[in-house]
PDB file of C-alpha atoms in Angstrom:
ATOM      1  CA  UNK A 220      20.845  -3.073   1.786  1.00 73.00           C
ATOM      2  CA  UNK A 221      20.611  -0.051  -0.502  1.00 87.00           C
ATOM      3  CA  UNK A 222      19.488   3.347   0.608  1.00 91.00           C
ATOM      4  CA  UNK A 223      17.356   5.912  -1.282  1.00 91.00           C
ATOM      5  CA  UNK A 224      16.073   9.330  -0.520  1.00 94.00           C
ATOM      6  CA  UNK A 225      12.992  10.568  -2.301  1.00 94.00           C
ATOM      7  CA  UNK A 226      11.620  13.764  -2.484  1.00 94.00           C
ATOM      8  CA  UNK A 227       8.121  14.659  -2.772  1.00 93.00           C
ATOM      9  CA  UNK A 228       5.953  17.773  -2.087  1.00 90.00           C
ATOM     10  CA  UNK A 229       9.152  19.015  -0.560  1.00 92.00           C
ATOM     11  CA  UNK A 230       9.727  16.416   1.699  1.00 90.00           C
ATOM     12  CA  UNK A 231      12.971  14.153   2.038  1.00 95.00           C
ATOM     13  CA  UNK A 232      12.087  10.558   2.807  1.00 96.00           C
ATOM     14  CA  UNK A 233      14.482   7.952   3.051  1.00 96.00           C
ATOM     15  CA  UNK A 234      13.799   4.687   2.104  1.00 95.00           C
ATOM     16  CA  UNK A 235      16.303   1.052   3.068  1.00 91.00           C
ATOM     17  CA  UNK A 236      16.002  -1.507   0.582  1.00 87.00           C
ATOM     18  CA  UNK A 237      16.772  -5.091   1.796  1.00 80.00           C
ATOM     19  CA  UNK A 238      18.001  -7.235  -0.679  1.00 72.00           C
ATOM     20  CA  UNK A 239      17.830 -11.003   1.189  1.00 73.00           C
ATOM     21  CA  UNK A 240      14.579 -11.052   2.228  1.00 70.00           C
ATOM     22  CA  UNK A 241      12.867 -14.502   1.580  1.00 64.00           C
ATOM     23  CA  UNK A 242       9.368 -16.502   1.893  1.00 64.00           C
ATOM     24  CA  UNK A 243      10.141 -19.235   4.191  1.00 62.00           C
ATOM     25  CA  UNK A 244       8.414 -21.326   2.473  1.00 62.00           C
ATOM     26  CA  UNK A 245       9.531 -21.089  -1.262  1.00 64.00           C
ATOM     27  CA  UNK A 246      12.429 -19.782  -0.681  1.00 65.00           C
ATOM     28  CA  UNK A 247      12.094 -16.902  -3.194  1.00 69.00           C
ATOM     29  CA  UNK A 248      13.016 -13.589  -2.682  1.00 64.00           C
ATOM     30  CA  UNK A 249       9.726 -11.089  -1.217  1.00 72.00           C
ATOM     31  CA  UNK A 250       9.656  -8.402  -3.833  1.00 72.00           C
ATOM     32  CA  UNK A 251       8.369  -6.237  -1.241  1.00 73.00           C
ATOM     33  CA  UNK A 252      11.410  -5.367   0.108  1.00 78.00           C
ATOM     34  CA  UNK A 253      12.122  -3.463  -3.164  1.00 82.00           C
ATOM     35  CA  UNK A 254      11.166   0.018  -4.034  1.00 90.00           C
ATOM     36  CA  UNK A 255       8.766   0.306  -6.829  1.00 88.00           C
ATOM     37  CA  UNK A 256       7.510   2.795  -9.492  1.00 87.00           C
ATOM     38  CA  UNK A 257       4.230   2.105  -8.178  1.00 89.00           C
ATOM     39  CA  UNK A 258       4.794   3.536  -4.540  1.00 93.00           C
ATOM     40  CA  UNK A 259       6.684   6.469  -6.527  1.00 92.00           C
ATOM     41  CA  UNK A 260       3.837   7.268  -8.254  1.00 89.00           C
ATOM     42  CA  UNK A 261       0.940   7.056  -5.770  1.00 92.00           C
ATOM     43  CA  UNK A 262       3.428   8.560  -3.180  1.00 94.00           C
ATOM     44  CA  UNK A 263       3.795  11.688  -5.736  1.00 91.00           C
ATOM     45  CA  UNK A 264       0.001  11.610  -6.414  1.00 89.00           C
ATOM     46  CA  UNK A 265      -1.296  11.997  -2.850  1.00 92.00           C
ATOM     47  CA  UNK A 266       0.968  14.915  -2.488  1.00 92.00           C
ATOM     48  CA  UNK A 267      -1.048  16.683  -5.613  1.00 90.00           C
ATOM     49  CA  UNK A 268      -4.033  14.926  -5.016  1.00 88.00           C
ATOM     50  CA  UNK A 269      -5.100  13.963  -1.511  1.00 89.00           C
ATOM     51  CA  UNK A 270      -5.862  15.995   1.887  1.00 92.00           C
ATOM     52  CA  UNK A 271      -4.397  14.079   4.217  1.00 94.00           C
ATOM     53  CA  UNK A 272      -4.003  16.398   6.954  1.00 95.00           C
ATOM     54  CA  UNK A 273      -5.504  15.108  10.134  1.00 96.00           C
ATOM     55  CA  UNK A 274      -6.456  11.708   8.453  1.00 96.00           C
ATOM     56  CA  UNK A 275      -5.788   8.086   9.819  1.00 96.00           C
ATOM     57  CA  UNK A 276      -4.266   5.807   6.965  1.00 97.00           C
ATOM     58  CA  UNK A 277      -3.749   2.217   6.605  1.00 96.00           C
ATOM     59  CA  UNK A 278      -1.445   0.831   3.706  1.00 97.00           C
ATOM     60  CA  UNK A 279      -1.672  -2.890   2.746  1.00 96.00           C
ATOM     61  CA  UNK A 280       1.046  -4.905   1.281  1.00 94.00           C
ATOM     62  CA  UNK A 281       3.169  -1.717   2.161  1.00 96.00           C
ATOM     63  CA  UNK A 282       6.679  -3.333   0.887  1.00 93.00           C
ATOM     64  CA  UNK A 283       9.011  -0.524   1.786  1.00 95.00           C
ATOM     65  CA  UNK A 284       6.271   2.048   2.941  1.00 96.00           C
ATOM     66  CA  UNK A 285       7.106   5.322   1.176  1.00 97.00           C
ATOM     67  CA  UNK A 286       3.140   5.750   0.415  1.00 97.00           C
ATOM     68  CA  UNK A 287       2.342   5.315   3.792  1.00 98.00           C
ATOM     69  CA  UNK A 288       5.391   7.302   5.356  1.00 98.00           C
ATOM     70  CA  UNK A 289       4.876  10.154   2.977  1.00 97.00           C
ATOM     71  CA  UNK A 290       1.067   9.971   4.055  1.00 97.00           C
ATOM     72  CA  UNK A 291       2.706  11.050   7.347  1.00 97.00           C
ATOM     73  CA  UNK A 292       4.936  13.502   6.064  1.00 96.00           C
ATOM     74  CA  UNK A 293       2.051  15.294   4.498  1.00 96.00           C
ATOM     75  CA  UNK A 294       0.175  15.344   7.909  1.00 96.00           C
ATOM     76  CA  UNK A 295      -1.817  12.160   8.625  1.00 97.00           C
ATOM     77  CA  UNK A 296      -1.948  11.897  12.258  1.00 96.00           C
ATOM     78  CA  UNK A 297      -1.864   8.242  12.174  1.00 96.00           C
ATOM     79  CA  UNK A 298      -0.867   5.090   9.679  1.00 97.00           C
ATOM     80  CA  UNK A 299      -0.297   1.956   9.878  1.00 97.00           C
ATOM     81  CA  UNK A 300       2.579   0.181   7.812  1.00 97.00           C
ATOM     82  CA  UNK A 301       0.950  -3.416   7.163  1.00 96.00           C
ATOM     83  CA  UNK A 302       2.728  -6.105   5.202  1.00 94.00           C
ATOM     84  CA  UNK A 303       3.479 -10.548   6.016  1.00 91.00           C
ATOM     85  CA  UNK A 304       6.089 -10.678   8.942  1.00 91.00           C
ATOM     86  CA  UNK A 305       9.214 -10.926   6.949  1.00 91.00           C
ATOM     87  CA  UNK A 306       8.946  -7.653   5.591  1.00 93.00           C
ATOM     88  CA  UNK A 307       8.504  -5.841   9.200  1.00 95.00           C
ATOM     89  CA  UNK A 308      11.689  -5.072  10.266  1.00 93.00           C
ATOM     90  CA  UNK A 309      12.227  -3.184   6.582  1.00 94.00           C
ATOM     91  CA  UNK A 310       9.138  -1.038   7.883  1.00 96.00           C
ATOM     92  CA  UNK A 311      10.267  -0.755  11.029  1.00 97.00           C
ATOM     93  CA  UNK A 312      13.863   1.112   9.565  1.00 95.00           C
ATOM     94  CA  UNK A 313      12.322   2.441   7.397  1.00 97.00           C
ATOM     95  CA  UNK A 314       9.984   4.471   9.874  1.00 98.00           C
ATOM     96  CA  UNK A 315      12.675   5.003  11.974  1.00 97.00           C
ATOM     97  CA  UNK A 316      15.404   6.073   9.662  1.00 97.00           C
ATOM     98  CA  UNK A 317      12.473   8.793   9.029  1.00 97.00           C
ATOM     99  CA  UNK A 318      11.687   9.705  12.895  1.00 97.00           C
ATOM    100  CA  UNK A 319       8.117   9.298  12.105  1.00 97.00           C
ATOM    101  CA  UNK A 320       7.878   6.755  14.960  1.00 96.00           C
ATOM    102  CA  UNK A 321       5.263   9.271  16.867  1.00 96.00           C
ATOM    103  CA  UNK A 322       2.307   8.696  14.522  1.00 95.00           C
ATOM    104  CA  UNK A 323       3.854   5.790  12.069  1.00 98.00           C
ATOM    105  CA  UNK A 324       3.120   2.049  13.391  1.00 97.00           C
ATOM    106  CA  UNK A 325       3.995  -1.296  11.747  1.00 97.00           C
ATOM    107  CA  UNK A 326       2.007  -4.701  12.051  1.00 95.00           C
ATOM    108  CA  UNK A 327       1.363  -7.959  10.596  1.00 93.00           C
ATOM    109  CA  UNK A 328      -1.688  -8.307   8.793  1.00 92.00           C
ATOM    110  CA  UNK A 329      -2.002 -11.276   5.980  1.00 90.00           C
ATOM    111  CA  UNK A 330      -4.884 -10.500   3.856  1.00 90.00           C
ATOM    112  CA  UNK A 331      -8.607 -12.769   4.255  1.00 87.00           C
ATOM    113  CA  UNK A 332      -6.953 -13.786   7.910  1.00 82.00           C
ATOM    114  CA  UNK A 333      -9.729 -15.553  10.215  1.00 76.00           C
ATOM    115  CA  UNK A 334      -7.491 -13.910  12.347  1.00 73.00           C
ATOM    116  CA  UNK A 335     -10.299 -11.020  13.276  1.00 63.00           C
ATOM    117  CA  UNK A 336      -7.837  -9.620  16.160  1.00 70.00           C
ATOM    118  CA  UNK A 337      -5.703  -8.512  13.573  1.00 72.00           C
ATOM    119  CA  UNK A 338      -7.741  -5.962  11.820  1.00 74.00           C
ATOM    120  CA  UNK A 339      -9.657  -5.587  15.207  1.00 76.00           C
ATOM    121  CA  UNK A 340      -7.013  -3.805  16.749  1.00 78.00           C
ATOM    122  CA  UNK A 341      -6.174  -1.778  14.277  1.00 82.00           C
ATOM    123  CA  UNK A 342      -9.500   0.152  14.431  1.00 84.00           C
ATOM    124  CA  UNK A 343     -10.998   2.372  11.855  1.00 88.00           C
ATOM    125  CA  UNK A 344      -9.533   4.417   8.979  1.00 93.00           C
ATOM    126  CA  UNK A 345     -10.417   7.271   6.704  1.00 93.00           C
ATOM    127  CA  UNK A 346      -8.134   5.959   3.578  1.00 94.00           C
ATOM    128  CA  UNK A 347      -7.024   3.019   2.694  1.00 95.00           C
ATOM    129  CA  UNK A 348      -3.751   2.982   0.237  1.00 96.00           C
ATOM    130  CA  UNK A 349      -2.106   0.007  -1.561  1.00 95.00           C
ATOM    131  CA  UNK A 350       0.776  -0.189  -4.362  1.00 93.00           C
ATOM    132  CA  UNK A 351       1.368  -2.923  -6.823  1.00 90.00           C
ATOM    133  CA  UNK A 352      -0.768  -5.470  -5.217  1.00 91.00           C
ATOM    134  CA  UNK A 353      -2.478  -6.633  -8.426  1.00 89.00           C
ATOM    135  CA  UNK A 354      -0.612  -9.599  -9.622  1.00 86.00           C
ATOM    136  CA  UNK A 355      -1.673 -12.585  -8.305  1.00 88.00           C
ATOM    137  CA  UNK A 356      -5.575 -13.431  -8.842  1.00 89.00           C
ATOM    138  CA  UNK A 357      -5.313 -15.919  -6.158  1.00 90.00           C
ATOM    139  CA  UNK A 358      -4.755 -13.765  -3.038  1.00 90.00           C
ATOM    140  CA  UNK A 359      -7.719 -11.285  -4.319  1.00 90.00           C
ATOM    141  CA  UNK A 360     -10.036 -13.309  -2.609  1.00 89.00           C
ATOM    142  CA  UNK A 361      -8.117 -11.975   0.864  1.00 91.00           C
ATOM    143  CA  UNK A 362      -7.748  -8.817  -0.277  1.00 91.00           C
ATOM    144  CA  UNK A 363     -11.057  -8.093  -0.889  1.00 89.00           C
ATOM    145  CA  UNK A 364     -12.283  -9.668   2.658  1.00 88.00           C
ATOM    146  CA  UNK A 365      -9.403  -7.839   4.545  1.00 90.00           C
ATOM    147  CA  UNK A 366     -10.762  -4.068   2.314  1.00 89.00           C
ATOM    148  CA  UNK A 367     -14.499  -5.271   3.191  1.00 86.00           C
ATOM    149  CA  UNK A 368     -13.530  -5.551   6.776  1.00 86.00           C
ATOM    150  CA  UNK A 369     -11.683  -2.488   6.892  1.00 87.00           C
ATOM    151  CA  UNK A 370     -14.138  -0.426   4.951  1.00 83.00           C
ATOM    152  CA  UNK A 371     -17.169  -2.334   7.085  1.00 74.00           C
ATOM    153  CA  UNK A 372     -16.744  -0.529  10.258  1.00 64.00           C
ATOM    154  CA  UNK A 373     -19.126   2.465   9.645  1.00 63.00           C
ATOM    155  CA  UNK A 374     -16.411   5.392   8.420  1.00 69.00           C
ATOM    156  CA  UNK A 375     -16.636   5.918   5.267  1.00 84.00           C
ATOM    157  CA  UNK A 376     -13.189   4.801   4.067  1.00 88.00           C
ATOM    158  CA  UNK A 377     -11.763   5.922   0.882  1.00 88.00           C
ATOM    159  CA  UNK A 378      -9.420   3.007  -1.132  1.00 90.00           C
ATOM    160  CA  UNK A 379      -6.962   4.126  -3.580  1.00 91.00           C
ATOM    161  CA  UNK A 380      -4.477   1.484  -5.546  1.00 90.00           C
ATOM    162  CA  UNK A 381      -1.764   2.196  -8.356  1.00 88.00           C
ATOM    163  CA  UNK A 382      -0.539  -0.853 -10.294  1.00 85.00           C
ATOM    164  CA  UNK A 383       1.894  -0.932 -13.454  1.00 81.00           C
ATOM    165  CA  UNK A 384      -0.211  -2.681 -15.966  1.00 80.00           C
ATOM    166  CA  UNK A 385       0.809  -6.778 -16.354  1.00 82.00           C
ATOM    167  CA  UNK A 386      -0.627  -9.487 -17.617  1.00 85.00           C
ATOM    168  CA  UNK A 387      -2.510 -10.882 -14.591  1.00 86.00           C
ATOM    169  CA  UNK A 388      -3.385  -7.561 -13.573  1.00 84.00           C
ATOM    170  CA  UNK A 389      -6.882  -7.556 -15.540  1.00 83.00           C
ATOM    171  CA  UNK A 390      -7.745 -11.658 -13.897  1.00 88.00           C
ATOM    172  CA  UNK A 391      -7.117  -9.719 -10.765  1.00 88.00           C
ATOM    173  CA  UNK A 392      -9.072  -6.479 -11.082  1.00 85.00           C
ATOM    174  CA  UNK A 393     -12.004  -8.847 -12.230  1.00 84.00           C
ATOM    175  CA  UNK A 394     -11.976 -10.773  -9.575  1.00 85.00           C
ATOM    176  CA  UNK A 395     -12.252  -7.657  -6.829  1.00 82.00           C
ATOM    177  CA  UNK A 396     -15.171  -6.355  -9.146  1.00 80.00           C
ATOM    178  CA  UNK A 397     -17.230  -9.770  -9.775  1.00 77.00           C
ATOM    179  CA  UNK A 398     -16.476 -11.511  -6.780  1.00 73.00           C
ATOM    180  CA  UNK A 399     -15.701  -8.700  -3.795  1.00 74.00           C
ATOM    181  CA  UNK A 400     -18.164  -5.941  -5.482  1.00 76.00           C
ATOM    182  CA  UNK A 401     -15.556  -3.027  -5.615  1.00 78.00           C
ATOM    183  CA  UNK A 402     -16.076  -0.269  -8.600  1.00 77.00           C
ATOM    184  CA  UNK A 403     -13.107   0.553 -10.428  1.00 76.00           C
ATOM    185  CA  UNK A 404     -12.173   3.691 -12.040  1.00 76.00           C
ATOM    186  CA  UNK A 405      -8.712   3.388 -14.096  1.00 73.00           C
ATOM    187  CA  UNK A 406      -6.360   6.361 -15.108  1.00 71.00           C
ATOM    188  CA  UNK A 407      -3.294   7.127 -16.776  1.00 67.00           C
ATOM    189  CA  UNK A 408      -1.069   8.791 -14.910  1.00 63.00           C
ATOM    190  CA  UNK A 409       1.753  10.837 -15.632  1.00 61.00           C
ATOM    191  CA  UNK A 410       4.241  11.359 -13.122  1.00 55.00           C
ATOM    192  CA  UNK A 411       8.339  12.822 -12.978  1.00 51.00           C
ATOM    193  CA  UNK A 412       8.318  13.192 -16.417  1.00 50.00           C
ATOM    194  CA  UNK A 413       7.095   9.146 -17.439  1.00 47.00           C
ATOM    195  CA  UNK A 414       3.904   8.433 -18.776  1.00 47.00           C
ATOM    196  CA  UNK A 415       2.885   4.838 -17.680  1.00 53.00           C
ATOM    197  CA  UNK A 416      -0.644   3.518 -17.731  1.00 49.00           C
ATOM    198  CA  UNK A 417      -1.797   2.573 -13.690  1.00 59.00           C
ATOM    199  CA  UNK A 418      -4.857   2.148 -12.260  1.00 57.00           C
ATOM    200  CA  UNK A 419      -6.265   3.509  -8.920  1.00 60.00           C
ATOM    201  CA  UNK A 420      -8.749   2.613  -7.801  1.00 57.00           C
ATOM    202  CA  UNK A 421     -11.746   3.603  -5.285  1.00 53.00           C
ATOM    203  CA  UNK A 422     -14.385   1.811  -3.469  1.00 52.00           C
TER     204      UNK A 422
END
């Protein structure tokens, strides 16, 4: 486990990368666990960007949760840290290691679930934020249900997404536009000093 401390708008946040965490099932190491430019950059974006004071957030896929815990920092009154089970007790540190445990909750959710108790419960939300989730074409199909269900509840819900720019990136963004009917609006972004083309996105 390697630790990190980031700063943005001001604010220290420390983050606890796990190195050994696995899928069960393949028996490759979950990525997740890893900090990312990706969080860096949307992280450092809501702080220039975004009023997030008072606001409830929800971030999917949230790896090691700086986006989410900085949403905190910057004076969300609630989020929720949401990633596949093996990557929970990361969160969980990592929200602890932060004392944000007063407004900063962690939870299961795997995207397109029929599991409806899972979103259920975690009620409605003004944003929606997500990091380097674009690289698989295959799981947009549950991304897109788990956004519709989320952004389905009445509020109007705001989504925002960074992604670095890979190959399957594109087969993935077309697939949330032609089959899950989300608009997307792309921008480079330049960030602590590095220009690197992202997209965010915004249903």
């Amino acid at each position: 486990m390697s630790t990190r401390e980031i700063e943005i708008a001001g604010n220290s946040i420390i983050i606890q990368e796990l190195a050994n965490v696995c899928d069960s099932v393949t028996g490759r190491p979950l990525t997740g666990a890893w900090l990312w430019d990706s969080a860096l950059i949307l992280a450092q974006f809501m702080s220039t960007h975004f009023d997030i004071q008072n606001k409830s957030v929800l971030e999917l896929g949230a790896g090691a949760g700086l986006p989410g815990l900085t949403a905190a920092r910057l004076g969300a009154t609630r989020v929720v840290l949401t990633d596949v089970k093996p990557l929970l007790p990361g969160l969980i540190n990592n929200v602890e290691a932060n004392g944000l445990g007063d407004r900063v909750e962690v939870r299961e959710l795997v995207w397109g679930s029929d599991d409806l108790s899972q979103l259920s419960e975690l009620g409605e939300f003004d944003m929606v934020i997500m990091s380097d989730v674009f690289y698989d074409p295959e799981e947009m199909v549950g991304l897109g249900k788990t956004l519709k269900r989320v952004c389905g509840t009445g509020r109007h819900t705001v989504v925002w997404a960074v992604s670095e720019v890979r190959t399957r990136t594109g087969d993935c963004l077309h697939e949330l536009i032609m089959s899950q009917g989300f608009r997307v609006i792309e921008l480079t972004v330049n960030l602590v000093g590095v220009v690197r083309k992202h997209l965010l996105f915004m249903s």
